[in-house]
Coordinates of C-alpha atoms in Angstrom, one line a residue:
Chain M
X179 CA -115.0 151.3 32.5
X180 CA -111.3 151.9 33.9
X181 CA -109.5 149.1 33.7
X182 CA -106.0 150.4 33.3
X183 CA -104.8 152.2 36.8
X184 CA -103.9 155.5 37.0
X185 CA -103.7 155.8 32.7
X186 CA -105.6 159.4 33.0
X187 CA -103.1 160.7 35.2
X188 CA -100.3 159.1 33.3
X189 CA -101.6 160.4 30.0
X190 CA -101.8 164.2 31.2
X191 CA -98.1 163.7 32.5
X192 CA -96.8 162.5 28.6
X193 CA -99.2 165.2 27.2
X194 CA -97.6 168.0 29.5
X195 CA -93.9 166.8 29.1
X196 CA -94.4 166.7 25.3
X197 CA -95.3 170.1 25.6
X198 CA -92.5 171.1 27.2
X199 CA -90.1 169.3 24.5
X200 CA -91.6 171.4 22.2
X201 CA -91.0 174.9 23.8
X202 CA -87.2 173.3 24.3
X203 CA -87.1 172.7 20.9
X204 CA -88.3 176.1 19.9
X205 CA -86.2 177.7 22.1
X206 CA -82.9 175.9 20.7
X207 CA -84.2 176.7 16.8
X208 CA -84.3 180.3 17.5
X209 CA -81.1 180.4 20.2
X210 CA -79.5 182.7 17.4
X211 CA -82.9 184.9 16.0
X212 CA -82.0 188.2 16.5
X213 CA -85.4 189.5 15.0
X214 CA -88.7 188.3 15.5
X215 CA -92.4 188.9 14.5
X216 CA -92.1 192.1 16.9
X217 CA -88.4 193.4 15.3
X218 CA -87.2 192.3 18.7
X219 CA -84.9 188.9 19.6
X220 CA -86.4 186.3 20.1
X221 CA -87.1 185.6 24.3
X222 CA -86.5 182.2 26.0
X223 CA -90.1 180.6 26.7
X224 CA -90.7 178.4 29.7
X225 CA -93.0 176.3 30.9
X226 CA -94.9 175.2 34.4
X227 CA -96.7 172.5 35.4
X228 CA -99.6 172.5 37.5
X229 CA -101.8 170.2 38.9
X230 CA -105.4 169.4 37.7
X231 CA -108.1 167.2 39.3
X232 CA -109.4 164.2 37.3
X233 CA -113.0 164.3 36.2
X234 CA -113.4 161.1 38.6
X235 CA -112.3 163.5 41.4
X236 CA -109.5 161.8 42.9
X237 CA -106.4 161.4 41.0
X238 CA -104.0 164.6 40.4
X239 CA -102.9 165.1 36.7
X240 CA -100.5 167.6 35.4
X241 CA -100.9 170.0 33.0
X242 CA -99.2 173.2 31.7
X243 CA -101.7 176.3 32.3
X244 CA -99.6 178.7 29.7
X245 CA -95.9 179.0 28.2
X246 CA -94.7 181.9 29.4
X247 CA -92.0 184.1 28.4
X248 CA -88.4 184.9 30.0
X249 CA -88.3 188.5 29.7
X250 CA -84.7 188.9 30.9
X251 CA -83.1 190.7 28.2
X252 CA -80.3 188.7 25.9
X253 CA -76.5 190.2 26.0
X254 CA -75.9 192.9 24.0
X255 CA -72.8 192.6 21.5
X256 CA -70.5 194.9 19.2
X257 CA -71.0 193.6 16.0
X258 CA -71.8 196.2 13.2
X259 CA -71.8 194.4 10.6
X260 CA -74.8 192.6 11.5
X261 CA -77.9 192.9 10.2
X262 CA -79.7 193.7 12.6
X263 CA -76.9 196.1 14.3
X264 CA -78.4 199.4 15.4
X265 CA -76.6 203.0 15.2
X266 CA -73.6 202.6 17.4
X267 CA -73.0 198.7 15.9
X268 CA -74.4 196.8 18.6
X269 CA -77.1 193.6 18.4
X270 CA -79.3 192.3 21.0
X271 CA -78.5 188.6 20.8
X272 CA -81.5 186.4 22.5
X273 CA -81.4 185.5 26.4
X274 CA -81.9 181.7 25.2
X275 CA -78.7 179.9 27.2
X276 CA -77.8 176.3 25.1
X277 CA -76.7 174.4 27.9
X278 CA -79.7 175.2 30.0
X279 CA -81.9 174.1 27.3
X280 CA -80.1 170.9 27.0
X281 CA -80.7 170.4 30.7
X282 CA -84.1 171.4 30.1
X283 CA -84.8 168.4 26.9
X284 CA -82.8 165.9 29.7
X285 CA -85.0 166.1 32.2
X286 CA -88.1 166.0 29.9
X287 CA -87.3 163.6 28.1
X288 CA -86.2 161.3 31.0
X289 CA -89.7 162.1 32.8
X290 CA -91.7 161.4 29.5
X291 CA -89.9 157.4 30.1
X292 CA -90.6 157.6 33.5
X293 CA -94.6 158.3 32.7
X294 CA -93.9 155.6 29.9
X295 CA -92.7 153.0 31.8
X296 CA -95.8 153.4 34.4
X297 CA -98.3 153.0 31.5
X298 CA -96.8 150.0 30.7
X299 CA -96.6 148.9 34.2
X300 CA -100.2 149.7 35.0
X301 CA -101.1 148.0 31.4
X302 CA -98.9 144.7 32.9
X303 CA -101.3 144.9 36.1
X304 CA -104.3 144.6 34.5
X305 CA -103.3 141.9 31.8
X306 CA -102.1 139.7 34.6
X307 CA -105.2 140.6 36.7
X308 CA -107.2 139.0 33.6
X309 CA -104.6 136.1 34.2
X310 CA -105.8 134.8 37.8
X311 CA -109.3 133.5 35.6
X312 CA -107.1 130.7 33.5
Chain V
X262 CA -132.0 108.8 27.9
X263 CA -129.2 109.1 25.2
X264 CA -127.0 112.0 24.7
X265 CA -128.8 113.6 22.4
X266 CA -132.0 113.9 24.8
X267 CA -129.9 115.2 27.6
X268 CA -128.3 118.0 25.7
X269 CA -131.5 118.9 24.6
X270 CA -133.2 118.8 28.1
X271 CA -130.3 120.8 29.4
X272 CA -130.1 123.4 26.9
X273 CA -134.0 123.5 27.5
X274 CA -133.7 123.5 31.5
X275 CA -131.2 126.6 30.9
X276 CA -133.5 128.6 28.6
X277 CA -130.2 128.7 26.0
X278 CA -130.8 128.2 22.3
X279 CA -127.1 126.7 21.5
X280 CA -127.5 127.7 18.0
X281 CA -126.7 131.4 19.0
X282 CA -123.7 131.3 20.5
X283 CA -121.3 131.7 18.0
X284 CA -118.6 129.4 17.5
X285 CA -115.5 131.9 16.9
X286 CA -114.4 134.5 19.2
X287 CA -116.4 138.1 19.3
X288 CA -115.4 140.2 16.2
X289 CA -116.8 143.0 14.6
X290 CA -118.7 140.8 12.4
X291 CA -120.6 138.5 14.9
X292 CA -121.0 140.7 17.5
X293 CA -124.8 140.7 17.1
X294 CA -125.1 137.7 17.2
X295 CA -122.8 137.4 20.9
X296 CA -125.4 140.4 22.1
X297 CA -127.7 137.9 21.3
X298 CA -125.8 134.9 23.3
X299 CA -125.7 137.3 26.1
X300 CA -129.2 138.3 26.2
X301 CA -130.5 134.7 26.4
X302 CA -128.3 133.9 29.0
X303 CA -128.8 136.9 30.8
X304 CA -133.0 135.1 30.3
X305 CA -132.2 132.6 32.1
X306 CA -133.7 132.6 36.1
X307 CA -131.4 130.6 38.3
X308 CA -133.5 128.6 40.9
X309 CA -131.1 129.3 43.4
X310 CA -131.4 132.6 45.6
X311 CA -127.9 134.3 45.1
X312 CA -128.3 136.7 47.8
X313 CA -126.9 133.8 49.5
X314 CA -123.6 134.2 47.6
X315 CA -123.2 137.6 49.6
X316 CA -120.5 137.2 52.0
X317 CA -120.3 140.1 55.1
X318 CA -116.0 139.8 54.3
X319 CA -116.5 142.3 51.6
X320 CA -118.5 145.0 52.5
X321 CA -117.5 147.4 49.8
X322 CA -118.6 145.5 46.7
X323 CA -121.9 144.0 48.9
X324 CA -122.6 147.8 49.1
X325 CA -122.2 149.1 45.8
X326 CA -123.7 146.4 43.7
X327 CA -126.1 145.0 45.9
X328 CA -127.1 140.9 44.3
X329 CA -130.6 140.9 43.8
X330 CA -132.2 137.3 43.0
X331 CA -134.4 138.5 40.2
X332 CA -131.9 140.8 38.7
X333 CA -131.0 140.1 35.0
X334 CA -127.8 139.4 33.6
X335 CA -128.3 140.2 30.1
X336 CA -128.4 143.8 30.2
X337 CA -125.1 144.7 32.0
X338 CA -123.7 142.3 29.6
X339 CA -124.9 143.9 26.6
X340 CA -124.0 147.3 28.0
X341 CA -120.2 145.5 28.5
X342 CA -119.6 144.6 24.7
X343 CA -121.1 147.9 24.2
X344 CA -118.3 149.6 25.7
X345 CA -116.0 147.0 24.9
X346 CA -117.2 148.4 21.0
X347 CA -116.7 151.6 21.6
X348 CA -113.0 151.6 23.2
X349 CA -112.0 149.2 19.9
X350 CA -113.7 151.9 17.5
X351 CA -112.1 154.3 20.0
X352 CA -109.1 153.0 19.3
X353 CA -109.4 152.0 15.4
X354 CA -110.3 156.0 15.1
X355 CA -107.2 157.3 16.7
X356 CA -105.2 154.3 14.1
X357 CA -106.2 156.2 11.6
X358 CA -106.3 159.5 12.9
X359 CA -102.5 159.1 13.5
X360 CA -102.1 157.2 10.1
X361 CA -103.6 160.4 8.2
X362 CA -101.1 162.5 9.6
X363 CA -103.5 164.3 11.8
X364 CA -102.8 166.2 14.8
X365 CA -103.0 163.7 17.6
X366 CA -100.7 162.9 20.1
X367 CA -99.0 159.2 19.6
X368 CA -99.4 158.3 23.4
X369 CA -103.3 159.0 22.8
X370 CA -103.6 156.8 20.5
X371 CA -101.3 154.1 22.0
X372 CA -103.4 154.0 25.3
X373 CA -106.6 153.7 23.3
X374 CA -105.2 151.1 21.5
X375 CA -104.0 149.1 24.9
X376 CA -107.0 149.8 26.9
X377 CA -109.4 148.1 24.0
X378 CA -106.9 145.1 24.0
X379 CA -107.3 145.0 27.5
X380 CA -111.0 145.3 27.6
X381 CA -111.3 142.6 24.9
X382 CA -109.1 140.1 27.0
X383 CA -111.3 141.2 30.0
X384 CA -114.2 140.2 27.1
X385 CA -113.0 136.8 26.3
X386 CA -112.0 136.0 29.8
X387 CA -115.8 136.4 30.9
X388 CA -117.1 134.2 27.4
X389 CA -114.7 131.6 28.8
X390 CA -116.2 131.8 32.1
X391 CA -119.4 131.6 30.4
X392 CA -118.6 128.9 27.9
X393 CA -117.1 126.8 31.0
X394 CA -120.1 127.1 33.2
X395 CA -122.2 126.1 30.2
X396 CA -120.1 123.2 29.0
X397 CA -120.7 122.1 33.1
X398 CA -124.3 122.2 32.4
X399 CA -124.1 119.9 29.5
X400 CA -122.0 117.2 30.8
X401 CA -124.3 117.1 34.0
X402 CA -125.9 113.4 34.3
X403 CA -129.1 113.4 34.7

């Protein structure tokens, strides 16, 4: 029984954008870790949608197939009395750029309402659908 | 013939006992007894060959469910509230799911939660037309 239009698609398209808030919001938590798991900074991760057929066949979802890492390296600095400074003072800060991120949690966040506003749409259509019986 | 004669002949002409449709809207309590409701209707064989009904305008739904004059009603019905059930226990399952903190995503639980409000209007919309049709039946002069 489908009696909400297009709410598979729609619901892949929330599912996917939240996904990619949350790699935003990892990204800007670790913008300053200059050592991870690996002992190296942390890298930028990014994500890319795809599309993905329906099991009804005919409507085109979205999803994210993997998170994958920005492996351009961060800018190296003069800072020796860091931490993590090697020999010759310098640290390897992490290739994650703030105002590119902020970009990036914009323009999820605005296509998570779009995706909102056309389950609510489609969930208006079929409420006044039930309306032509009265 | 006084009222109470002609209720009870058109009940009987119908094949409905009126004593199991329920009076209050379907809940999770007397929804038995509506499965019931529905399978007595669904009993009852029209005299009238709705094959007539079909109109050659719309050939899409004429082809998918073709209207056969013996065909019953009561099963499709029951198989309706069925899934009607299951998208509200869907739904209630999610609730909680979300309520105990576990990991499910909000907007999963949201569209359960609208598509089994939905499907129960679409519910009560078709006991309505039901009810009407039968209220009809009852007020016929005979």
């Amino acid at each position: 029984m489908n009696l909400i239009p297009a709410i598979g698609t729609t619901a892949s398209a929330l599912e996917a954008y939240r996904t990619q808030l949350d790699v935003v919001s990892q990204n800007i938590a670790n913008a300053h870790t200059t050592r991870g798991e690996n002992g190296q900074p942390y890298q930028r991760q990014m994500v890319s949608f795809e599309t993905m057929l329906l099991e009804n066949g005919k409507s085109n979802a979205v999803r994210i197939p993997q998170v994958v890492e920005d492996s351009r390296p961060g800018p190296l600095v003069h800072q020796p009395e860091h931490p993590h400074a090697d020999e010759q003072g310098f640290v390897r800060l992490t290739n994650v750029n703030l105002s590119y991120e902020m970009v990036d949690l914009i323009s999820a966040s605005r296509a998570y309402e779009a995706n909102l506003s056309v389950a609510k749409t489609s969930r208006m259509m079929a409420q006044k659908t039930l309306e032509i019986g009265r | 013939m006084d009222a109470i004669q002609a209720f009870g002949s058109a009940a009987k002409w119908g094949g409905i006992d009126t004593k199991q449709i329920p009076t209050s809207p379907p809940n999770a309590e007397n929804l038995q007894q509506w499965q019931q409701a529905a399978q007595s209707i669904g009993n009852l064989k029209p005299n009238f060959d709705p094959t007539s009904l079909q109109t050659p305008a719309i050939p899409e739904i004429a082809a998918t469910a073709p209207i056969r004059g013996t065909r019953q009603m009561g099963t499709p019905v029951a198989d309706f509230i069925h899934s009607v059930d299951n998208k509200l226990k869907e739904g209630d399952t999610l609730r909680s799911a979300v309520l105990a903190g576990e990991p499910v995503n909000l907007h999963q639980a949201m569209i359960a939660l609208q598509e089994a409000s939905v499907s129960f209007t679409l519910m009560m919309e078709f006991r309505n037309k039901l009810m009407e049709g039968y209220q009809e039946l009852i007020r016929m002069q005979i």
